[in-house]
Each structure stands twice: as C-alpha cells, then as structure tokens.
Coordinates of C-alpha atoms in Angstrom, one line a residue:
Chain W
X1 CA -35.3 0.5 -106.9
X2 CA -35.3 3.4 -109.5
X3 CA -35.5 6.6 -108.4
X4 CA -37.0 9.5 -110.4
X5 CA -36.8 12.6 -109.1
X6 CA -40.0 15.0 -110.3
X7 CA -38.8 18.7 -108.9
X8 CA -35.1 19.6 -109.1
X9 CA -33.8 23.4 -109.4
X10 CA -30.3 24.8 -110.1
X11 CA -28.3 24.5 -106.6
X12 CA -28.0 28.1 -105.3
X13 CA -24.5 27.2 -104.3
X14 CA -21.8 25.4 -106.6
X15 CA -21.1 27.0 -109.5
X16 CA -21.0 30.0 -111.7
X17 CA -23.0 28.6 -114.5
X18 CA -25.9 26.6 -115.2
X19 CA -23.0 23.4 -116.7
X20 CA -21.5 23.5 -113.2
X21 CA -24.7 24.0 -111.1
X22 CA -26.2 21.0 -112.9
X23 CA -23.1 19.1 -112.7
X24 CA -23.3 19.6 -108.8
X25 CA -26.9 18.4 -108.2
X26 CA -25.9 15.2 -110.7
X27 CA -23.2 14.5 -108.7
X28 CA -24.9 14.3 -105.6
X29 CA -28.4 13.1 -107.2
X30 CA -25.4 9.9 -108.1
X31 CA -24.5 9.5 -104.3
X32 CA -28.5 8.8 -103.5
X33 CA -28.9 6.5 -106.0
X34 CA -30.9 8.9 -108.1
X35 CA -31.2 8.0 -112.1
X36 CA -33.3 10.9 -114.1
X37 CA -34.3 14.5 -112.5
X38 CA -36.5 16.8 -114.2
X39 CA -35.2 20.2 -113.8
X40 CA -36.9 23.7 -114.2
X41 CA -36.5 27.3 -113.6
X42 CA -33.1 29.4 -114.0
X43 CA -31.6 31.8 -111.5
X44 CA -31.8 34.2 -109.9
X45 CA -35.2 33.4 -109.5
X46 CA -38.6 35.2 -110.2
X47 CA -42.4 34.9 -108.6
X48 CA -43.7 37.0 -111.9
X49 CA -41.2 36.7 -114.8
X50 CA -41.7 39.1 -117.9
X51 CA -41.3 37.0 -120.7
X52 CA -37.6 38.2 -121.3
X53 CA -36.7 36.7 -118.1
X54 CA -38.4 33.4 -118.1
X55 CA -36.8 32.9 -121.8
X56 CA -33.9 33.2 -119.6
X57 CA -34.4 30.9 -117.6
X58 CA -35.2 28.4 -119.6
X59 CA -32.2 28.9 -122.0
X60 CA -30.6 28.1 -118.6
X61 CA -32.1 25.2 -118.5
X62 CA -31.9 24.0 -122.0
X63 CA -28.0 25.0 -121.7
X64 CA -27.2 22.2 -119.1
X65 CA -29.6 19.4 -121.3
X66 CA -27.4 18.2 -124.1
X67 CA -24.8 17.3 -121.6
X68 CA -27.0 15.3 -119.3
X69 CA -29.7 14.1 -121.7
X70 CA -29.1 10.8 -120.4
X71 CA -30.2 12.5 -117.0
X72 CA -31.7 15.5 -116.9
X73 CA -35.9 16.5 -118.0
X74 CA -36.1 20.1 -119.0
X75 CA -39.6 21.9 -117.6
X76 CA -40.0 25.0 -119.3
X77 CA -41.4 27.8 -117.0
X78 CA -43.9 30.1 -118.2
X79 CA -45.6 33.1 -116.3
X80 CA -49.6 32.6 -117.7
X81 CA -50.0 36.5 -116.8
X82 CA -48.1 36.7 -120.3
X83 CA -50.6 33.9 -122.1
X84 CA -49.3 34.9 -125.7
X85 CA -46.0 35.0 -124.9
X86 CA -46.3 31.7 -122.7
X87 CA -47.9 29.5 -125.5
X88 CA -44.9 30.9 -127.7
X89 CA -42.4 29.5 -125.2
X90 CA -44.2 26.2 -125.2
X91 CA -43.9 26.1 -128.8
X92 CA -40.1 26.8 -128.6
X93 CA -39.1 24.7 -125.7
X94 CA -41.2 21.8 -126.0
X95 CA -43.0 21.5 -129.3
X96 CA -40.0 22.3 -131.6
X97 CA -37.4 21.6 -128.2
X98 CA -36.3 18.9 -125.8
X99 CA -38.3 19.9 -122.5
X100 CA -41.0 17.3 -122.1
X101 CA -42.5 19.2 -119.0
X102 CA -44.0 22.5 -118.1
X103 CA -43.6 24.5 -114.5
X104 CA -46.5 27.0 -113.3
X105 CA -45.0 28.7 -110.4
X106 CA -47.2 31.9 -108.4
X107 CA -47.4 34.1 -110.7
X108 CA -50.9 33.4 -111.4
X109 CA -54.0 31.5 -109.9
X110 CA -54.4 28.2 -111.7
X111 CA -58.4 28.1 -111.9
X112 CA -58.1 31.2 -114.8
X113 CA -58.9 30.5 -118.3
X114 CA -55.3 31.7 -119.4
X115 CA -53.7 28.8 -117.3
X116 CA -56.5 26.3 -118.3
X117 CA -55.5 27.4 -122.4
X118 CA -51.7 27.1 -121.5
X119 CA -52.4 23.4 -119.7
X120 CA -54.5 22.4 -122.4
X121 CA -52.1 23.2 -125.0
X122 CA -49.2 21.6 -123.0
X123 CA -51.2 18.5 -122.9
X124 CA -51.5 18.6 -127.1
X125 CA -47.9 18.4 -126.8
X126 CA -48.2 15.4 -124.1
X127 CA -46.3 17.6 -121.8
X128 CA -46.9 16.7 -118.4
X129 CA -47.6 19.9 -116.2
X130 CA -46.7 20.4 -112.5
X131 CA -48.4 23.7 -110.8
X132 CA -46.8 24.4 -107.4
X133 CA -49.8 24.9 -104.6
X134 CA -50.0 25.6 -100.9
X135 CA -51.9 26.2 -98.5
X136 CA -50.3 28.3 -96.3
X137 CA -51.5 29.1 -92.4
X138 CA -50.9 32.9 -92.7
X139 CA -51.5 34.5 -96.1
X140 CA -50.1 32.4 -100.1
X141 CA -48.5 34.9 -102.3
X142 CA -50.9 36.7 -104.3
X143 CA -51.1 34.9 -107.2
X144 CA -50.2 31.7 -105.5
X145 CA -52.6 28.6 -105.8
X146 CA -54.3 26.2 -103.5
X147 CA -54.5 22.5 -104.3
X148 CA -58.2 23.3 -104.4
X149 CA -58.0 25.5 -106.9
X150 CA -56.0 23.0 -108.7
X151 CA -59.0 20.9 -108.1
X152 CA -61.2 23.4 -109.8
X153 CA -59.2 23.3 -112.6
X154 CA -58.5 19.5 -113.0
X155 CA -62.4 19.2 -113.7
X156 CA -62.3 20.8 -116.9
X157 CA -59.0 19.2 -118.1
X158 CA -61.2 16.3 -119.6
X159 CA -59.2 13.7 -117.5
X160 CA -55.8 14.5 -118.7
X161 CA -53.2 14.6 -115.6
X162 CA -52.1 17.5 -113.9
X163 CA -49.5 17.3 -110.8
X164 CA -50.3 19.4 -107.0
X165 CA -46.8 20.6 -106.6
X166 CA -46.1 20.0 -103.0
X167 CA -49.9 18.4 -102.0
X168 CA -50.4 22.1 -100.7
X169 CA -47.7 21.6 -98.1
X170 CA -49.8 21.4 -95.7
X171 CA -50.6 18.2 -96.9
X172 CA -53.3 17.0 -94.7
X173 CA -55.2 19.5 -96.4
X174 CA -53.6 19.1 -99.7
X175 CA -55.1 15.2 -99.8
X176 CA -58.0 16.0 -98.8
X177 CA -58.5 19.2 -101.7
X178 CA -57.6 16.5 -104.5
X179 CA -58.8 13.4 -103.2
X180 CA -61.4 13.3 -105.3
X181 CA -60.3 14.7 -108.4
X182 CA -58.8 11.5 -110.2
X183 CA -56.8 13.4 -112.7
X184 CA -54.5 15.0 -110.1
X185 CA -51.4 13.6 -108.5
X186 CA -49.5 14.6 -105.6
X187 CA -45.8 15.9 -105.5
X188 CA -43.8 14.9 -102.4
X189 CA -41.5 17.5 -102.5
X190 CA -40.6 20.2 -100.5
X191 CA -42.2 20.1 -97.3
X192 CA -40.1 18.4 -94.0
X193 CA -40.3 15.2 -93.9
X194 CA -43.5 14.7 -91.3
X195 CA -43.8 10.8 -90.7
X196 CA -47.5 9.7 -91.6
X197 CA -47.0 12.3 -95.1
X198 CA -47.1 9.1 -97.7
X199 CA -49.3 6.9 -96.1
X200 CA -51.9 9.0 -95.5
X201 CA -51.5 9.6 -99.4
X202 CA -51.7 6.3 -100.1
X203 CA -54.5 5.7 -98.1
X204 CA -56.5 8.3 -99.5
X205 CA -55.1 8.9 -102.9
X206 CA -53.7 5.5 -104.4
X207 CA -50.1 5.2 -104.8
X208 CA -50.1 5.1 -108.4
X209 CA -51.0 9.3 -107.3
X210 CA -48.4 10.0 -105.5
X211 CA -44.4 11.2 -107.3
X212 CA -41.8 11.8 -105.2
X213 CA -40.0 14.8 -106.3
X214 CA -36.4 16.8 -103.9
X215 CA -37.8 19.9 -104.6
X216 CA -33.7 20.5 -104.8
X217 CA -31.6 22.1 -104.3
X218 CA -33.0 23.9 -101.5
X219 CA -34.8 21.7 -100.4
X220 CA -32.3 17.7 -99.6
X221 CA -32.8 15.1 -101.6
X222 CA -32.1 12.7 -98.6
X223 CA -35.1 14.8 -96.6
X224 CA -37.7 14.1 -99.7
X225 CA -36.2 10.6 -100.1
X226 CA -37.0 9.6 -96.2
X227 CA -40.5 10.7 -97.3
X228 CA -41.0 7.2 -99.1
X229 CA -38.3 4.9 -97.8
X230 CA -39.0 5.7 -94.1
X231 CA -43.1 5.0 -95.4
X232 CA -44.4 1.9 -94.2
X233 CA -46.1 1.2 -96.8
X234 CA -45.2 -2.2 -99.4
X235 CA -42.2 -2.2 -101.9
X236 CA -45.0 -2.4 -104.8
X237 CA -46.1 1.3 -103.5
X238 CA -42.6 3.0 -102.7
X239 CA -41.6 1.7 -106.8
X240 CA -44.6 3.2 -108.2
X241 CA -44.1 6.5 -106.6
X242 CA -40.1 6.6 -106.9
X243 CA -40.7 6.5 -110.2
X244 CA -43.0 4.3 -112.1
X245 CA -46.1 6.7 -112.1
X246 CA -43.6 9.8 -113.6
X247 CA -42.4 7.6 -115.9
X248 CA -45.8 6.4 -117.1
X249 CA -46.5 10.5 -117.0
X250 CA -43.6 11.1 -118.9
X251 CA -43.9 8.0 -121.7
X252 CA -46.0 9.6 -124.3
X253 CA -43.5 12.7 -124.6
X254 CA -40.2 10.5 -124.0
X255 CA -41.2 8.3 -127.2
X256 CA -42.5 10.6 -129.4
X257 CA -38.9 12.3 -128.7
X258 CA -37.0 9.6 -128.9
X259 CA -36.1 9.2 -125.2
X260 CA -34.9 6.5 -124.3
X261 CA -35.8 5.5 -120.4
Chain V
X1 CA -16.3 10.0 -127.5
X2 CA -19.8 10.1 -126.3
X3 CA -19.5 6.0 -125.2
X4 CA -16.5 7.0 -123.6
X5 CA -18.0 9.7 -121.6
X6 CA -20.9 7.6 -120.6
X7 CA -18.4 4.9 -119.4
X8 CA -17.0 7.6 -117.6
X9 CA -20.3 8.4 -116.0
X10 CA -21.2 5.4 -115.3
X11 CA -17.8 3.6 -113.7
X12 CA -17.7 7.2 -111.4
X13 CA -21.4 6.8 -110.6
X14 CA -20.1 3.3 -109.6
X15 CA -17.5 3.7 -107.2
X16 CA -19.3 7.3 -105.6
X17 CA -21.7 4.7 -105.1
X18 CA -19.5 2.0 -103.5
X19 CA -17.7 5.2 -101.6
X20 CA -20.8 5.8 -100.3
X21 CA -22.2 2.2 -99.3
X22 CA -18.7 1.8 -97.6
X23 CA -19.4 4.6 -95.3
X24 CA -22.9 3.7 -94.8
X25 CA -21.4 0.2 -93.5
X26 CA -19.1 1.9 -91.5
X27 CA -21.9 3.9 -89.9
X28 CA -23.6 0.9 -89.6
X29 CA -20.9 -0.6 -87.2
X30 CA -20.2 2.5 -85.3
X31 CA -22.3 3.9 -82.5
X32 CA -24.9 6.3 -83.7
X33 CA -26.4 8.9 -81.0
X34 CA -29.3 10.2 -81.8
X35 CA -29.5 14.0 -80.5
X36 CA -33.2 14.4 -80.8
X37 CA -35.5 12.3 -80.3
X38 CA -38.8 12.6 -78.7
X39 CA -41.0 10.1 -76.7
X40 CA -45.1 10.2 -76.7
X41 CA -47.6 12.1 -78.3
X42 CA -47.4 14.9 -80.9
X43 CA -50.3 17.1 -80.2
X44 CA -51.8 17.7 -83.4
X45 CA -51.8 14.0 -85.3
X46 CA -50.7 10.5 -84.2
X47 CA -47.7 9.2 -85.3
X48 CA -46.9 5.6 -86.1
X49 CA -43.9 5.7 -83.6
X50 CA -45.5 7.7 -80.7
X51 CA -44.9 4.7 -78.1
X52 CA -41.4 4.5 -77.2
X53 CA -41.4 0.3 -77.6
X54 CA -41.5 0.9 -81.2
X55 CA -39.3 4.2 -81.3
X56 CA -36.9 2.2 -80.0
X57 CA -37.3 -0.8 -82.5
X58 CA -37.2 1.8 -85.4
X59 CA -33.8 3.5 -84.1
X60 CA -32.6 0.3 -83.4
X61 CA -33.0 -0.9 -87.2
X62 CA -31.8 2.3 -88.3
X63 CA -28.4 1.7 -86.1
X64 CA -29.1 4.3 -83.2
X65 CA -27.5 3.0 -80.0
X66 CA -28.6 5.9 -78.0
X67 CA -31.2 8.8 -78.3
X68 CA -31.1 11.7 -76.5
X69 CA -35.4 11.6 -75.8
X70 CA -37.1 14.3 -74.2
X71 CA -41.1 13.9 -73.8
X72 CA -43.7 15.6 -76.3
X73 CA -46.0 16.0 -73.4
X74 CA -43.3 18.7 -72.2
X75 CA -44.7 21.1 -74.7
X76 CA -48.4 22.3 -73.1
X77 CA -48.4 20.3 -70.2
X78 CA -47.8 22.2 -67.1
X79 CA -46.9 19.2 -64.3
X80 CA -43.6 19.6 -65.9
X81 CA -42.5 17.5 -62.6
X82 CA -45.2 14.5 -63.6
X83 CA -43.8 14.6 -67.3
X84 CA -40.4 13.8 -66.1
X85 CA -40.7 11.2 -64.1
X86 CA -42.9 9.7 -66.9
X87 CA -40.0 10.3 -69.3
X88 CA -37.2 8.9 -66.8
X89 CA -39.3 5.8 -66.2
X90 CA -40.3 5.4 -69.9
X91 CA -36.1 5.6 -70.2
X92 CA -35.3 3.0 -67.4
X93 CA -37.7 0.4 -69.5
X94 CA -35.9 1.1 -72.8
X95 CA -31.9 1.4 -71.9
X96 CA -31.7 3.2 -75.6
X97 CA -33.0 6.3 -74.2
X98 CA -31.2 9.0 -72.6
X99 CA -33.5 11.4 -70.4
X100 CA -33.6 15.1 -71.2
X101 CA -36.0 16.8 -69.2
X102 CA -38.1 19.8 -70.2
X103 CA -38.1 22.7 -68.5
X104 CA -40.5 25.4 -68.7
X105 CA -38.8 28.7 -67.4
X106 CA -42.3 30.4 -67.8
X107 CA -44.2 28.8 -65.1
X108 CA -44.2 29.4 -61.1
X109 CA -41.3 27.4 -59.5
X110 CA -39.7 26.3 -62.7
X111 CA -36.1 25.8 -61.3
X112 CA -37.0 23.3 -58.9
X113 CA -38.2 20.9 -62.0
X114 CA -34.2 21.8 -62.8
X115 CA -33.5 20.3 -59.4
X116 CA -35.5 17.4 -60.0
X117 CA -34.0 16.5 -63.7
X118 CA -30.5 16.6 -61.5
X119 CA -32.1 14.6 -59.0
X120 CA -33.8 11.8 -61.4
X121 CA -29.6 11.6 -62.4
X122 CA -30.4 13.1 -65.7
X123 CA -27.7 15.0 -67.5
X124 CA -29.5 17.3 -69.6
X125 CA -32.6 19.9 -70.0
X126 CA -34.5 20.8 -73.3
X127 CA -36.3 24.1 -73.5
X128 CA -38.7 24.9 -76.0
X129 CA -39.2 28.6 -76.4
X130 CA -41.3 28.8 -79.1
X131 CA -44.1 26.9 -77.5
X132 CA -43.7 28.3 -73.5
X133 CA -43.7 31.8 -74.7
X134 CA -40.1 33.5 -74.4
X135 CA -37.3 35.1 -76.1
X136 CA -33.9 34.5 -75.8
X137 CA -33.2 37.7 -74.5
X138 CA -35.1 37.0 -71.8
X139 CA -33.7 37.5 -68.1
X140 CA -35.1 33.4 -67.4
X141 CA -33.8 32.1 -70.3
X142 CA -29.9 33.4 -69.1
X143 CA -31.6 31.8 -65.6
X144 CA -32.3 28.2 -66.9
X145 CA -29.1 28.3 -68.7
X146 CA -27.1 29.1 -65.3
X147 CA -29.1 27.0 -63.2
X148 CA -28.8 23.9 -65.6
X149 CA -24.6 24.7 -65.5
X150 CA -24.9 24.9 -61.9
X151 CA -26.4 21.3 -62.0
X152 CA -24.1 19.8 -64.5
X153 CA -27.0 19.7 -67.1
X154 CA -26.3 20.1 -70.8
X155 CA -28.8 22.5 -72.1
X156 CA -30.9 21.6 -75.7
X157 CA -32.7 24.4 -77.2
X158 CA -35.9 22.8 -79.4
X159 CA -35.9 26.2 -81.8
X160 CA -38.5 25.1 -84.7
X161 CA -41.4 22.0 -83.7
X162 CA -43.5 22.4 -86.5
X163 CA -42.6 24.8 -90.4
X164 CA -44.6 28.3 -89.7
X165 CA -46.4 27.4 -93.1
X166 CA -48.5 24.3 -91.7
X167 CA -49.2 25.2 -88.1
X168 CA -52.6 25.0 -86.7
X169 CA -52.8 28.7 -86.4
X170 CA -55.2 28.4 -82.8
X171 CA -51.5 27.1 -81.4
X172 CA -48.9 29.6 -83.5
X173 CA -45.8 28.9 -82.4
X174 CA -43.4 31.7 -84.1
X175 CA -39.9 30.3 -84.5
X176 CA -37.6 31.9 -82.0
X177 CA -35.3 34.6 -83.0
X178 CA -31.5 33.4 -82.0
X179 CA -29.5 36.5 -82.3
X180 CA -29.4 37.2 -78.7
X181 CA -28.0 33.7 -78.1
X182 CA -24.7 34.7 -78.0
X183 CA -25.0 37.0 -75.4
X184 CA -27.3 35.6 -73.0
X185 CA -24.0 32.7 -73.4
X186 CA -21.5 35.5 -72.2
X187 CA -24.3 35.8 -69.3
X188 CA -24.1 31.8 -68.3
X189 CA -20.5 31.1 -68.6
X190 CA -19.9 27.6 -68.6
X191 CA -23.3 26.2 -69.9
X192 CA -23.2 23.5 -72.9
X193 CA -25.8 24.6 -75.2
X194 CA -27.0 22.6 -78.0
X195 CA -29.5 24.0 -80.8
X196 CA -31.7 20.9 -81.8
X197 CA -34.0 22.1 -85.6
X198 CA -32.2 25.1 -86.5
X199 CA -32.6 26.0 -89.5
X200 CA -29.7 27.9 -91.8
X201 CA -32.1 30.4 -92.1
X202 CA -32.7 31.2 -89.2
X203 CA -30.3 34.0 -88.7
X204 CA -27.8 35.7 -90.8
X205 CA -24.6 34.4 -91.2
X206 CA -23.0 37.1 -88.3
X207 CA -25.0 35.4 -85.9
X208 CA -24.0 32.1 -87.4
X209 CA -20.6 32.9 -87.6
X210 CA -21.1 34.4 -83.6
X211 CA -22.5 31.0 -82.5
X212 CA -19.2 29.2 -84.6
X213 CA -17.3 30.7 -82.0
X214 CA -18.9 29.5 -78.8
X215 CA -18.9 26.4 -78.2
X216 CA -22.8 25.5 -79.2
X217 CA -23.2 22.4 -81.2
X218 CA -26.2 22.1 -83.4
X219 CA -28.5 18.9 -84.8
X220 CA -29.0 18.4 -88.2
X221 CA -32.7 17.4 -88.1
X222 CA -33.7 20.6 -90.1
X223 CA -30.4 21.0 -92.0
X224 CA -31.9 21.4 -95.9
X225 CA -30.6 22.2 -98.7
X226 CA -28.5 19.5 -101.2
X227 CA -25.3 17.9 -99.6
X228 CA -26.5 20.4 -96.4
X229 CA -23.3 19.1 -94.0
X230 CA -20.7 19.8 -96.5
X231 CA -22.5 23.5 -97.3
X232 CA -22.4 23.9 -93.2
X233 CA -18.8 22.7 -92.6
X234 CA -17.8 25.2 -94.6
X235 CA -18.9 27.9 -91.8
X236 CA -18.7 25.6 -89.0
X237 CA -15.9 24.2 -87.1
X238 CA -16.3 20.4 -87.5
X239 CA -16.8 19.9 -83.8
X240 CA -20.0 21.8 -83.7
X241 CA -22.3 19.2 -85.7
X242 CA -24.2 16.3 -84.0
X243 CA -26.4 13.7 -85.6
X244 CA -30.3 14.3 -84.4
X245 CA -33.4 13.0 -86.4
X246 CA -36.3 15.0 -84.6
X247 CA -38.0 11.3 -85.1
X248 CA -40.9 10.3 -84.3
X249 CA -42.2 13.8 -85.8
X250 CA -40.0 13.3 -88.6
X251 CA -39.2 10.0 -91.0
X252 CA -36.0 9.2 -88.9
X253 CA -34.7 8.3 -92.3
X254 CA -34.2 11.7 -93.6
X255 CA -31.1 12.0 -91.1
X256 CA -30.0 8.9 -91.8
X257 CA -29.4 9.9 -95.2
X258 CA -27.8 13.4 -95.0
X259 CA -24.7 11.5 -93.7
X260 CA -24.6 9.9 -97.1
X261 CA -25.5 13.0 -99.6
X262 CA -22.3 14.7 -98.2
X263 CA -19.1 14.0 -99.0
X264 CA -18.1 13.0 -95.3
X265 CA -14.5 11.3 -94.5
X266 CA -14.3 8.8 -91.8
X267 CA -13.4 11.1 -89.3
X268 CA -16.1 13.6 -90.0
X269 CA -18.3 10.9 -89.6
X270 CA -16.9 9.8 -86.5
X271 CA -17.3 13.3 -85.0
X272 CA -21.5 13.6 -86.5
X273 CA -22.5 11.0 -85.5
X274 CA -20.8 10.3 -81.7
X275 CA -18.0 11.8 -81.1
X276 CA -19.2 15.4 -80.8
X277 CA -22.0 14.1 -78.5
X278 CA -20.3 12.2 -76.4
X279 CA -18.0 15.0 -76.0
X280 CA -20.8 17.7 -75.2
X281 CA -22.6 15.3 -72.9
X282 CA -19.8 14.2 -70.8
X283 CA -18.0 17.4 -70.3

C-alpha cells in the first residue's frame, strides 16, 4: 500500500542542519514503508514569524529538497499577519520554486480576509493548503483557528480544497465542524492515536476526506500510522487515505512541475 | 551519478526494509506482553474493543500472549472490591489476561481492596492518580506503594488516560506531576513501580534521569516522537523499557509499530517486549 505522508517537520533531534535532519526522518520514514513526505517549517520554530524568519525557514526547507526531490514536498510557511510579505513568499517558493504546498500555522485566524487572499492566491498556483486547527478544552493560542472557522472560510473558497490540519484534535468535534463543508478534508495527524478516530471520519466525512499525515517528528510516524492500519474500515478506504486523495490533491501542481509520482 | 545514487537509495531502502520485516517476524514468534491493557468501558465513548472476547482476539492477531489488563470501570467507580472480582473473573474466562487491580488510595478502607487483589492471587495494583484525586507526594500514595510491597504486588502508575487538550472539561483530569516519585520510592523501599503513559514531557530530564536510577520501568504507550525507543535508550538503561499499548483506548497498532521505527537489535527486542516484564513481575 503506498504511503504518503501529509505533515512532516525537521526532527528536533539528529542533526545540525537541515541535510542531516531531513536525512534522519527519510531514513526512518524508509523503515515504515513510507514513499513521499511533504515537509514544512524550519527550526527553531515560531507561532508568529516576521517575514525574515519565515524566509528562513523555508530556505531550510528548500535546502534539504534537491537532495530528496524524489521524496520530499516543500510547504512554504507564511505568517498572513504579514499579507504582502506572505503573497511574496508564495511567489518565490512556489510560483517561481519547487514547493507545491503552503502551511498556515497560529499566527492568525483563518476566517480573515488576509488568509482567504493568501488561500485564494495559493490555489491560482494549484497549491494545496493545509491550516493547522484545534479545538482545544482550555484556551487555543490567540491567533489559533478552529476547524469551524476553517469551515467559515471553506464557503467562500468557491469549492477549491482546503485541508483541517489535525480535524481540530479533538476530533469528535473537528468532524462534526467540517462535515458539511465538502471542500474540506481532514489531517490525521498529530493527535494519540484514539481507536474509533478514522472510522468515525469515514463514517461521517467519506474516505476520499480523510489524509493521513505523522505530524513528525514530534509527533511518531508509527502512532499516526496505527491511526489507519489499526482502522477497521476496507483496504479500498485505508489506500485512499494513505495516499491516493493527497496525491489527487497534489496532481495538478506535481504535473505542471514536472513531478513525477 | 544521480542513477547511482538512486540505486543506492533504493537497494538501502531495500534491505532497512527486509532488516525490519526480519525483526518483525522475529517478534512475531517471540512472546509479546502487553503492559497495559484495559478491559470494559471507557467512560466518555465506546470503543470497538470494549468487551474483552474481542480484546483478546485483537491482541491475539497482533501476537500478544499476555496483557497485563486492569478494568476501566476502576476509574469513577467506587466498589473498587466489586470491580475486581469483575476483572479477575473476566481474566479466568480469557487465560490472555493478567489481573491488575485498581486501587483507589482516596476512598475509606482502601487497603483492604489491596488485601483483596493479594487474596484474588493477583500480582499487581494500578493506581490512577490523575482521576482519584492525588499527588505523588502524598502521605497514601508512599502507603499504597508499601502496602502493595508488603503483599508482593507490583505497582503500575496510569499517569496520562486521556491528552489535556481533548478532555471533557466537567471530568479534568490534570496529568500528574512525577517529580516527587523518587522520593516517595526512597519512602517504600522494595516496591516495583511501573509508569504505564508517561510521556517524555512529563518532567525534565533531572527527574528522568532520577527515575533511570531506581529501578521503575516505563511503557511505551505514549512514547512520541520519531524512532521514540532509540531517542529514550539514550537516557534510559535498557532494562527500564516494557512493551504496553494502552489498547482498547488506543489503536493497539501504534505499539506494535514503534518496535519497528527504531533501530532495535534482537536483544533489545527481547528485553521490550518480555523480558523486562517478566523480570519486574516475577521478582
């Protein structure tokens, strides 16, 4: 079964520099049976980059691509507090660069008109866009979405895709909050892996919504992973969401680069 | 250069791949004791395995040939006495099980449900802090721990049920604090402590590296983080580390496949995924 893997960071352990970090998680992404990972954010990390530092961080990323551009997806991170500076970096990293993704973090709340210009842009560009979400029992970061706020913004997006990053976390909620919006899929990762997670996604959502994704290297891939071998759900299901619906995500951007997958 | 690099990548892809579906197999014939297992229901959602018939199937396809099981009802019930027996007969039906009976320190008479978890012959307790209500620097917790030792009972310590982030918060359970573990263990020489979903972040790495030399073992459940054995083997003896899935709550899965995202010799695998637990339970 090819695997995919939607949400992968730079292992906070393992290396020096960006080469060996991502040399570390391919390694061990190899020993789980693990063929392409899409990779964003640099380190150290930051919740509300200036534009300096998420350039940074994504010349991290773009460092590590050439050598694993057989492996790795480049996501380039952008902070939509700095819109103009933002749309710039999309220009840089994806339109005139290799990344084929972009990562909205908590910088800022996702139902703004600054995020929905960034989104709309990045979807110009066929990028697909993942926006991390939760919905946290004490208080989200202050500028940290909801999957309902996702939601809210997936209505004006005209029917183009958009990815929950994490279903919210607390994903009996998260399901619920994008059920109905057709446009949005779910991200597996990063959450323990709570038996009853994928089905009830399936149930609710389709399985053609659902990507798994590690949320490495903090989070283990073989934690995420359990979330959709340990389903019981059919073989047809666990394919699409290990990586046919990312890949169907991902085609537009993959061919007009020259991709091959 | 670049076909020879991808040959490269692809023949060591290959044999980490085969390196890896050789341990698995040997796994696969070994015994595998599950550390952490739970029978009946968890309180806020059914779970497909929540009757210990199929538990028991599920472990036994995944290559378990005994689980450690304490019962779920052991978390709010208060007939702590009634939830034992329960468990004990639910483990005479289903050899695979081992009993671990849970002990609530915080109610009235709580050390003679310690007698009876000697008396129903089995050889451990669980206590579950975060949901009865105590820190570990409390004068009962250094009690239970004596009084288990006393009894020949291994001691499990359930730190983390359910991630902060997601609780219902009309049942908060705060995860406990561990740093005065190691002295309430200078309190109850003797006892055999095990910390079942523990997470690395727990406590700093003093406190780790305090625990390291005791002799607690730890589950690795909620062990995160990529290749999470080999990061924690580099602070921890390798005699400390047992296998435990925390299934039903959790895919039993996930543990399943840390012991293949590290880069574990034979003997280390020996030691994860019996060894150390047969050790700590028989001792």
């Amino acid at each position: 079964m090819r695997i995919w893997d939607l949400h992968t960071h730079f292992p906070t352990t393992g290396g020096a520099t960006a080469e060996q970090r991502a040399d570390k998680l391919i390694r061990i992404a190899d020993r789980m049976g693990i063929e392409r990972l899409c990779l964003y954010m640099g380190f150290p990390w930051s919740q509300d980059p200036a534009p300096e530092k998420f350039r940074a961080e994504n010349d991290q990323v773009l460092s590590v691509l050439p050598k694993h551009a057989d492996r790795l997806l480049g996501f380039v991170y952008l902070n939509p507090k700095h819109e103009d500076a933002s749309l710039a970096e999309l220009e840089r990293c994806v339109a005139n660069g290799p990344m084929v993704g972009v990562k909205l973090w908590v910088a800022q709340h996702c139902n703004t008109l600054e995020v929905e210009r960034i989104v709309k842009r990045a979807h110009e560009l066929k990028a697909v866009v993942f926006q991390h979400t939760w919905f946290k029992a004490g208080e989200n970061y202050a500028g940290e979405s909801t999957p309902s706020e996702l939601a809210e913004l997936a209505q004006r997006l005209d029917g183009k895709p958009i990815i929950c990053g994490h279903t919210g976390g607390d994903w009996e909620r998260g399901i619920r909050a994008i059920a109905a919006q057709k446009n949005v899929f779910a991200d597996l990762a990063g959450s323990d892996p709570v038996a009853g997670y994928t089905e009830m996604a399936v149930r609710e959502l389709g399985a053609e919504r659902i990507i798994y994704g590690s949320d490495a290297s903090g989070r283990s891939f073989s934690s995420q992973l359990a979330k959709v071998h340990g389903a019981d759900i059919p073989d047809a299901a666990k394919r699409l969401i290990f990586a046919e619906n990312l890949i169907r995500l991902l085609a537009p951007i993959l061919r007009e680069k020259g991709i091959k997958f | 250069m670049l076909r020879r690099r991808r040959f490269l990548q692809t023949t060591l892809a290959a044999a980490a791949l085969a390196a890896a579906r050789a341990d698995a197999q040997q796994v696969e014939r070994s015994p595998l004791i599950d550390t952490n297992v739970w029978l009946g229901r968890w309180p806020i959602r059914r779970l497909r395995l929540d009757d210990p018939g199929s538990l028991a199937g599920k472990l036994g396809q995944n290559g378990v040939t005994r689980a450690w099981a304490s019962s779920l009802d052991g978390l709010l019930h208060k007939d702590i006495k009634a939830v034992n027996e329960r468990l004990a007969h639910d483990c005479r039906q289903l050899p695979v099980f081992e009993p671990i009976g849970a002990i609530n320190p915080m109610l009235p008479r709580w050390e003679a449900d310690i007698a009876a978890c000697a008396a129903l012959k089995m050889r451990g307790i669980r206590l579950i802090p975060a949901y009865h209500g105590y820190k570990l620097d409390d004068p009962r917790f250094v009690e239970a721990l004596r009084l288990a030792t006393a009894q020949k009972l291994a001691v499990q310590l359930a730190l983390v049920l359910e991630d902060a982030r997601t609780q219902n918060p009309l049942m908060f359970a705060a995860p406990p604090d561990i740093t005065p573990l190691p002295k309430a263990l200078e309190a109850a020489p003797g006892a055999r402590v095990m910390l079942l979903n523990w997470l690395r972040s727990m406590a700093g790495k003093p406190v780790l590296l305090a625990l390291a030399g005791t002799n607690v073992v730890f589950d690795i459940a909620m062990l995160e983080g990529i290749a999470g054995i080999d990061a924690t083997l580099e602070d921890m003896p390798l005699d400390r580390l047992c296998f435990g899935s925390y299934a039903p709550v959790f895919y039993h899965e996930a543990a399943k496949l840390k012991l293949q995202e590290s880069d574990l010799s034979a003997a280390q695998l020996t030691a994860i995924t019996h060894a150390n637990a047969q050790r700590f339970l028989s001792a």
